[in-house]
Amino acid sequence: MAGKKDISIIIFPGSNCDRDLMVAINKCMGVMPKLVWHKTYHIKKTDMIFLPGGFSFGDYLRAGTIATKSPATKEIIRLSKKGVPIIGICNGFQILTECKLLDGALIKNFGQLFKCKETFLKVVNNKNKFLKNLNLNSILNFPIAHSQGNFHIDESGLKKLEDNNQIVFKYSSKLGKVDEFNNPNGSVKNIAGIINKEKNVLGLMPHPERAVEKNTSKDGIDFFKSIREII
Amino acid sequence: MIFRVYVNFKKGILDPEAEAIKQTITSMGYKPITNIVKGKFFDIEVDTNQDYFSQIEKISKDLLSNPVIENFKIIKK
């Protein structure tokens, strides 16, 4: 990372992970991000955009749906076409699927429970700029906290994701076993994170920003350091 | 003029809430009931003399439903 970089965090009414994300980015990437209110019509220069977790607009209608109509989201769509890296975490991932920057949809967890627990993620693909500095098949310990994190996509969509190397994280055991016992929410093929075809938009349900402190897992530090390299 | 837009999950989409409702109904003794499809509807009042169906259809596609997981149906009341 050379020179001064601008990182933006978009805040919607009901976002609640924006401050944690700001602290994590500052600590791990050495940049104090700008907090951008969702009513911003023009996002000037930015090198990377984060959409934080939370319950934007109270999860009304479907999680993430109302946020897709915010002026800032239209800017995100515009900037994504220019190749700006965009990362959505939890509710941010839901917003990215709802505005069609990422494929699939996030529906209610299997069993209908809100799941708040530590999970292990296997890096199943690192052939993209976000994760190229993480080892293939390495395991990251990030917590989840969601009720609508069950990733759904039809068979042809799943095949496209697989063929284009768009599936990047899968829920696994601590030792990397990907199976139904290590699937916290019923996601198709244990999918926890995907990227778009152009490989500049990443969405994941688990929270790397909650894994950077001394009393938590520190694997989030590796994640943020990896993406720091791309800007 | 009022349009009613019905939205429900496509076949095969997991709906744990509908499943819980079905199990409860079964436990109430209504054994022949084998499936429940849960949905929602929106009554949209429109103040115009022009036909507004295509606009309601666009709203249903763009906002009220997610075509990846849901179907919608519009009825003019």
GROMACS .gro file of C-alpha atoms in nm:
model
  308
    1MET     CA    1   0.000   0.000   0.000
    2ALA     CA    2   0.163   0.320  -0.117
    3GLY     CA    3   0.065   0.678  -0.033
    4LYS     CA    4  -0.236   0.794   0.155
    5LYS     CA    5  -0.543   0.584   0.087
    6ASP     CA    6  -0.909   0.654   0.138
    7ILE     CA    7  -1.131   0.384   0.281
    8SER     CA    8  -1.503   0.448   0.323
    9ILE     CA    9  -1.754   0.281   0.552
   10ILE     CA   10  -2.115   0.340   0.449
   11ILE     CA   11  -2.354   0.383   0.740
   12PHE     CA   12  -2.726   0.316   0.706
   13PRO     CA   13  -2.989   0.373   0.974
   14GLY     CA   14  -2.959   0.054   1.181
   15SER     CA   15  -2.597  -0.028   1.092
   16ASN     CA   16  -2.426  -0.128   1.416
   17CYS     CA   17  -2.084  -0.268   1.325
   18ASP     CA   18  -1.948   0.050   1.166
   19ARG     CA   19  -1.748   0.161   1.472
   20ASP     CA   20  -1.600  -0.185   1.531
   21LEU     CA   21  -1.506  -0.194   1.165
   22MET     CA   22  -1.348   0.151   1.184
   23VAL     CA   23  -1.134   0.044   1.481
   24ALA     CA   24  -1.033  -0.281   1.310
   25ILE     CA   25  -0.942  -0.109   0.981
   26ASN     CA   26  -0.742   0.158   1.162
   27LYS     CA   27  -0.560  -0.101   1.369
   28CYS     CA   28  -0.489  -0.355   1.095
   29MET     CA   29  -0.468  -0.144   0.779
   30GLY     CA   30  -0.318   0.173   0.923
   31VAL     CA   31  -0.587   0.396   0.770
   32MET     CA   32  -0.859   0.582   0.956
   33PRO     CA   33  -1.163   0.521   0.737
   34LYS     CA   34  -1.421   0.784   0.652
   35LEU     CA   35  -1.771   0.723   0.777
   36VAL     CA   36  -2.014   0.800   0.494
   37TRP     CA   37  -2.386   0.854   0.563
   38HIS     CA   38  -2.617   0.660   0.331
   39LYS     CA   39  -2.776   0.981   0.196
   40THR     CA   40  -2.449   1.082   0.031
   41TYR     CA   41  -2.518   1.137  -0.339
   42HIS     CA   42  -2.159   1.153  -0.451
   43ILE     CA   43  -1.871   0.955  -0.306
   44LYS     CA   44  -1.561   1.137  -0.426
   45LYS     CA   45  -1.230   0.960  -0.429
   46THR     CA   46  -1.224   0.632  -0.244
   47ASP     CA   47  -0.992   0.334  -0.277
   48MET     CA   48  -1.211   0.081  -0.098
   49ILE     CA   49  -1.565   0.068   0.039
   50PHE     CA   50  -1.697  -0.134   0.332
   51LEU     CA   51  -2.062  -0.206   0.405
   52PRO     CA   52  -2.088  -0.291   0.774
   53GLY     CA   53  -2.307  -0.535   0.965
   54GLY     CA   54  -2.621  -0.446   1.150
   55PHE     CA   55  -2.989  -0.420   1.072
   56SER     CA   56  -3.017  -0.150   0.808
   57PHE     CA   57  -3.370  -0.008   0.806
   58GLY     CA   58  -3.470  -0.263   1.069
   59ASP     CA   59  -3.443  -0.553   0.822
   60TYR     CA   60  -3.784  -0.440   0.693
   61LEU     CA   61  -3.919  -0.621   0.387
   62ARG     CA   62  -3.605  -0.839   0.357
   63ALA     CA   63  -3.266  -0.788   0.521
   64GLY     CA   64  -3.072  -0.532   0.318
   65THR     CA   65  -3.350  -0.449   0.072
   66ILE     CA   66  -3.439  -0.093   0.169
   67ALA     CA   67  -3.069   0.001   0.181
   68THR     CA   68  -3.039  -0.078  -0.190
   69LYS     CA   69  -3.241   0.234  -0.266
   70SER     CA   70  -3.015   0.473  -0.070
   71PRO     CA   71  -2.820   0.729  -0.276
   72ALA     CA   72  -2.490   0.594  -0.142
   73THR     CA   73  -2.577   0.244  -0.265
   74LYS     CA   74  -2.624   0.382  -0.616
   75GLU     CA   75  -2.275   0.527  -0.582
   76ILE     CA   76  -2.145   0.189  -0.467
   77ILE     CA   77  -2.292   0.028  -0.779
   78ARG     CA   78  -2.136   0.299  -0.998
   79LEU     CA   79  -1.794   0.264  -0.832
   80SER     CA   80  -1.806  -0.116  -0.843
   81LYS     CA   81  -1.825  -0.093  -1.223
   82LYS     CA   82  -1.504   0.111  -1.212
   83GLY     CA   83  -1.329  -0.168  -1.022
   84VAL     CA   84  -1.326  -0.015  -0.674
   85PRO     CA   85  -1.294  -0.299  -0.418
   86ILE     CA   86  -1.614  -0.335  -0.215
   87ILE     CA   87  -1.654  -0.554   0.092
   88GLY     CA   88  -1.985  -0.630   0.261
   89ILE     CA   89  -1.990  -0.796   0.600
   90CYS     CA   90  -2.308  -0.960   0.737
   91ASN     CA   91  -2.582  -0.703   0.663
   92GLY     CA   92  -2.340  -0.555   0.410
   93PHE     CA   93  -2.335  -0.893   0.231
   94GLN     CA   94  -2.716  -0.899   0.236
   95ILE     CA   95  -2.723  -0.550   0.079
   96LEU     CA   96  -2.479  -0.660  -0.194
   97THR     CA   97  -2.697  -0.959  -0.290
   98GLU     CA   98  -3.013  -0.748  -0.279
   99CYS     CA   99  -2.861  -0.488  -0.514
  100LYS     CA  100  -2.739  -0.771  -0.740
  101LEU     CA  101  -2.369  -0.693  -0.710
  102LEU     CA  102  -2.338  -1.046  -0.574
  103ASP     CA  103  -2.535  -1.355  -0.676
  104GLY     CA  104  -2.776  -1.552  -0.461
  105ALA     CA  105  -2.981  -1.449  -0.159
  106LEU     CA  106  -2.954  -1.476   0.219
  107ILE     CA  107  -3.263  -1.629   0.374
  108LYS     CA  108  -3.362  -1.726   0.727
  109ASN     CA  109  -3.130  -1.962   0.906
  110PHE     CA  110  -3.221  -2.326   0.905
  111GLY     CA  111  -3.407  -2.379   1.234
  112GLN     CA  112  -3.508  -2.013   1.249
  113LEU     CA  113  -3.268  -1.922   1.532
  114PHE     CA  114  -3.051  -1.613   1.550
  115LYS     CA  115  -2.701  -1.762   1.551
  116CYS     CA  116  -2.434  -1.588   1.753
  117LYS     CA  117  -2.126  -1.805   1.785
  118GLU     CA  118  -1.767  -1.857   1.682
  119THR     CA  119  -1.725  -2.024   1.346
  120PHE     CA  120  -1.433  -2.150   1.144
  121LEU     CA  121  -1.397  -2.055   0.781
  122LYS     CA  122  -1.195  -2.237   0.525
  123VAL     CA  123  -1.034  -2.029   0.252
  124VAL     CA  124  -1.145  -2.240  -0.046
  125ASN     CA  125  -1.021  -2.003  -0.311
  126ASN     CA  126  -0.748  -1.742  -0.301
  127LYS     CA  127  -0.725  -1.670  -0.673
  128ASN     CA  128  -0.850  -1.318  -0.622
  129LYS     CA  129  -0.695  -0.997  -0.500
  130PHE     CA  130  -0.879  -0.997  -0.168
  131LEU     CA  131  -0.741  -1.325  -0.044
  132LYS     CA  132  -0.425  -1.383  -0.247
  133ASN     CA  133  -0.216  -1.328   0.065
  134LEU     CA  134  -0.400  -1.596   0.261
  135ASN     CA  135  -0.303  -1.959   0.216
  136LEU     CA  136  -0.543  -2.187   0.033
  137ASN     CA  137  -0.729  -2.411   0.281
  138SER     CA  138  -0.619  -2.201   0.577
  139ILE     CA  139  -0.874  -2.174   0.858
  140LEU     CA  140  -0.996  -1.844   1.001
  141ASN     CA  141  -1.187  -1.811   1.327
  142PHE     CA  142  -1.451  -1.536   1.291
  143PRO     CA  143  -1.777  -1.509   1.484
  144ILE     CA  144  -2.119  -1.496   1.321
  145ALA     CA  145  -2.425  -1.306   1.448
  146HIS     CA  146  -2.725  -1.326   1.216
  147SER     CA  147  -3.072  -1.468   1.164
  148GLN     CA  148  -3.072  -1.442   0.785
  149GLY     CA  149  -2.739  -1.587   0.677
  150ASN     CA  150  -2.854  -1.898   0.499
  151PHE     CA  151  -2.698  -1.853   0.154
  152HIS     CA  152  -2.930  -1.968  -0.119
  153ILE     CA  153  -2.870  -2.000  -0.491
  154ASP     CA  154  -3.020  -2.227  -0.757
  155GLU     CA  155  -2.819  -2.508  -0.916
  156SER     CA  156  -2.721  -2.321  -1.231
  157GLY     CA  157  -2.616  -2.020  -1.022
  158LEU     CA  158  -2.410  -2.242  -0.795
  159LYS     CA  159  -2.237  -2.398  -1.094
  160LYS     CA  160  -2.148  -2.052  -1.224
  161LEU     CA  161  -2.003  -1.955  -0.886
  162GLU     CA  162  -1.797  -2.275  -0.878
  163ASP     CA  163  -1.681  -2.249  -1.239
  164ASN     CA  164  -1.572  -1.887  -1.196
  165ASN     CA  165  -1.391  -1.948  -0.864
  166GLN     CA  166  -1.633  -1.711  -0.687
  167ILE     CA  167  -1.682  -1.912  -0.368
  168VAL     CA  168  -1.409  -1.801  -0.128
  169PHE     CA  169  -1.513  -1.899   0.228
  170LYS     CA  170  -1.690  -2.210   0.354
  171TYR     CA  171  -1.795  -2.291   0.711
  172SER     CA  172  -1.581  -2.574   0.840
  173SER     CA  173  -1.457  -2.745   1.154
  174LYS     CA  174  -1.146  -2.617   1.328
  175LEU     CA  175  -0.952  -2.872   1.126
  176GLY     CA  176  -1.113  -2.772   0.798
  177LYS     CA  177  -1.381  -3.035   0.755
  178VAL     CA  178  -1.667  -2.893   0.548
  179ASP     CA  179  -1.987  -3.081   0.631
  180GLU     CA  180  -2.342  -3.037   0.760
  181PHE     CA  181  -2.226  -3.056   1.123
  182ASN     CA  182  -2.019  -2.745   1.067
  183ASN     CA  183  -2.288  -2.554   0.883
  184PRO     CA  184  -2.439  -2.305   1.129
  185ASN     CA  185  -2.725  -2.173   0.916
  186GLY     CA  186  -2.807  -2.416   0.635
  187SER     CA  187  -2.613  -2.234   0.361
  188VAL     CA  188  -2.582  -2.418   0.030
  189LYS     CA  189  -2.249  -2.606   0.027
  190ASN     CA  190  -2.152  -2.434   0.358
  191ILE     CA  191  -2.093  -2.109   0.168
  192ALA     CA  192  -1.994  -1.823   0.399
  193GLY     CA  193  -1.844  -1.578   0.150
  194ILE     CA  194  -1.841  -1.514  -0.225
  195ILE     CA  195  -1.703  -1.264  -0.473
  196ASN     CA  196  -1.846  -1.128  -0.798
  197LYS     CA  197  -1.736  -1.243  -1.140
  198GLU     CA  198  -1.512  -0.938  -1.184
  199LYS     CA  199  -1.354  -1.019  -0.844
  200ASN     CA  200  -1.376  -0.671  -0.693
  201VAL     CA  201  -1.682  -0.725  -0.470
  202LEU     CA  202  -1.664  -0.955  -0.167
  203GLY     CA  203  -1.943  -1.050   0.071
  204LEU     CA  204  -1.920  -1.263   0.384
  205MET     CA  205  -2.154  -1.330   0.673
  206PRO     CA  206  -1.895  -1.378   0.954
  207HIS     CA  207  -1.740  -1.076   1.124
  208PRO     CA  208  -1.362  -1.031   1.077
  209GLU     CA  209  -1.381  -0.699   1.265
  210ARG     CA  210  -1.479  -0.893   1.577
  211ALA     CA  211  -1.160  -1.101   1.557
  212VAL     CA  212  -0.884  -0.846   1.605
  213GLU     CA  213  -0.866  -0.787   1.982
  214LYS     CA  214  -0.653  -0.953   2.246
  215ASN     CA  215  -0.948  -1.132   2.405
  216THR     CA  216  -1.085  -1.264   2.076
  217SER     CA  217  -0.957  -1.463   1.783
  218LYS     CA  218  -0.693  -1.260   1.600
  219ASP     CA  219  -0.755  -1.407   1.258
  220GLY     CA  220  -0.929  -1.089   1.148
  221ILE     CA  221  -0.588  -0.920   1.153
  222ASP     CA  222  -0.468  -1.156   0.877
  223PHE     CA  223  -0.782  -1.084   0.678
  224PHE     CA  224  -0.748  -0.705   0.694
  225LYS     CA  225  -0.374  -0.718   0.630
  226SER     CA  226  -0.442  -0.929   0.322
  227ILE     CA  227  -0.685  -0.678   0.174
  228ARG     CA  228  -0.461  -0.386   0.272
  229GLU     CA  229  -0.220  -0.502   0.003
  230ILE     CA  230  -0.465  -0.445  -0.281
  231ILE     CA  231  -0.501  -0.068  -0.252
  232MET     CA  232  -5.753   0.224  -0.737
  233ILE     CA  233  -5.593  -0.043  -0.520
  234PHE     CA  234  -5.348  -0.307  -0.633
  235ARG     CA  235  -5.279  -0.603  -0.410
  236VAL     CA  236  -4.935  -0.761  -0.454
  237TYR     CA  237  -4.890  -1.110  -0.312
  238VAL     CA  238  -4.534  -1.226  -0.243
  239ASN     CA  239  -4.435  -1.576  -0.140
  240PHE     CA  240  -4.131  -1.803  -0.151
  241LYS     CA  241  -4.064  -2.006  -0.462
  242LYS     CA  242  -4.107  -2.379  -0.434
  243GLY     CA  243  -3.812  -2.541  -0.262
  244ILE     CA  244  -3.702  -2.235  -0.064
  245LEU     CA  245  -3.668  -2.321   0.301
  246ASP     CA  246  -3.928  -2.140   0.513
  247PRO     CA  247  -3.879  -2.252   0.875
  248GLU     CA  248  -4.166  -2.031   0.992
  249ALA     CA  249  -4.417  -2.198   0.759
  250GLU     CA  250  -4.281  -2.536   0.867
  251ALA     CA  251  -4.331  -2.446   1.237
  252ILE     CA  252  -4.688  -2.329   1.162
  253LYS     CA  253  -4.760  -2.653   0.976
  254GLN     CA  254  -4.628  -2.863   1.264
  255THR     CA  255  -4.842  -2.668   1.510
  256ILE     CA  256  -5.155  -2.715   1.299
  257THR     CA  257  -5.080  -3.086   1.270
  258SER     CA  258  -5.037  -3.108   1.648
  259MET     CA  259  -5.377  -2.938   1.686
  260GLY     CA  260  -5.523  -3.249   1.527
  261TYR     CA  261  -5.568  -3.145   1.164
  262LYS     CA  262  -5.386  -3.446   1.028
  263PRO     CA  263  -5.471  -3.416   0.656
  264ILE     CA  264  -5.288  -3.082   0.630
  265THR     CA  265  -4.959  -3.164   0.464
  266ASN     CA  266  -4.812  -2.830   0.357
  267ILE     CA  267  -4.838  -2.459   0.434
  268VAL     CA  268  -4.711  -2.179   0.212
  269LYS     CA  269  -4.670  -1.853   0.397
  270GLY     CA  270  -4.661  -1.521   0.217
  271LYS     CA  271  -4.736  -1.154   0.249
  272PHE     CA  272  -4.940  -0.902   0.061
  273PHE     CA  273  -4.923  -0.528   0.001
  274ASP     CA  274  -5.227  -0.313  -0.076
  275ILE     CA  275  -5.107  -0.022  -0.282
  276GLU     CA  276  -5.343   0.271  -0.330
  277VAL     CA  277  -5.288   0.470  -0.646
  278ASP     CA  278  -5.440   0.808  -0.727
  279THR     CA  279  -5.450   0.822  -1.106
  280ASN     CA  280  -5.692   0.765  -1.393
  281GLN     CA  281  -5.424   0.597  -1.602
  282ASP     CA  282  -5.349   0.227  -1.599
  283TYR     CA  283  -5.075   0.182  -1.344
  284PHE     CA  284  -5.031  -0.197  -1.367
  285SER     CA  285  -4.690  -0.190  -1.537
  286GLN     CA  286  -4.551   0.048  -1.273
  287ILE     CA  287  -4.681  -0.179  -0.993
  288GLU     CA  288  -4.520  -0.470  -1.172
  289LYS     CA  289  -4.188  -0.283  -1.179
  290ILE     CA  290  -4.213  -0.198  -0.807
  291SER     CA  291  -4.289  -0.564  -0.733
  292LYS     CA  292  -3.982  -0.677  -0.927
  293ASP     CA  293  -3.746  -0.407  -0.804
  294LEU     CA  294  -3.841  -0.390  -0.437
  295LEU     CA  295  -4.129  -0.595  -0.300
  296SER     CA  296  -3.993  -0.933  -0.411
  297ASN     CA  297  -3.652  -1.084  -0.466
  298PRO     CA  298  -3.671  -1.290  -0.787
  299VAL     CA  299  -3.397  -1.523  -0.659
  300ILE     CA  300  -3.624  -1.659  -0.387
  301GLU     CA  301  -3.975  -1.517  -0.431
  302ASN     CA  302  -4.271  -1.505  -0.670
  303PHE     CA  303  -4.525  -1.226  -0.685
  304LYS     CA  304  -4.876  -1.187  -0.819
  305ILE     CA  305  -5.069  -0.861  -0.872
  306ILE     CA  306  -5.446  -0.832  -0.842
  307LYS     CA  307  -5.637  -0.515  -0.921
  308LYS     CA  308  -5.904  -0.471  -0.654
   0.00000   0.00000   0.00000
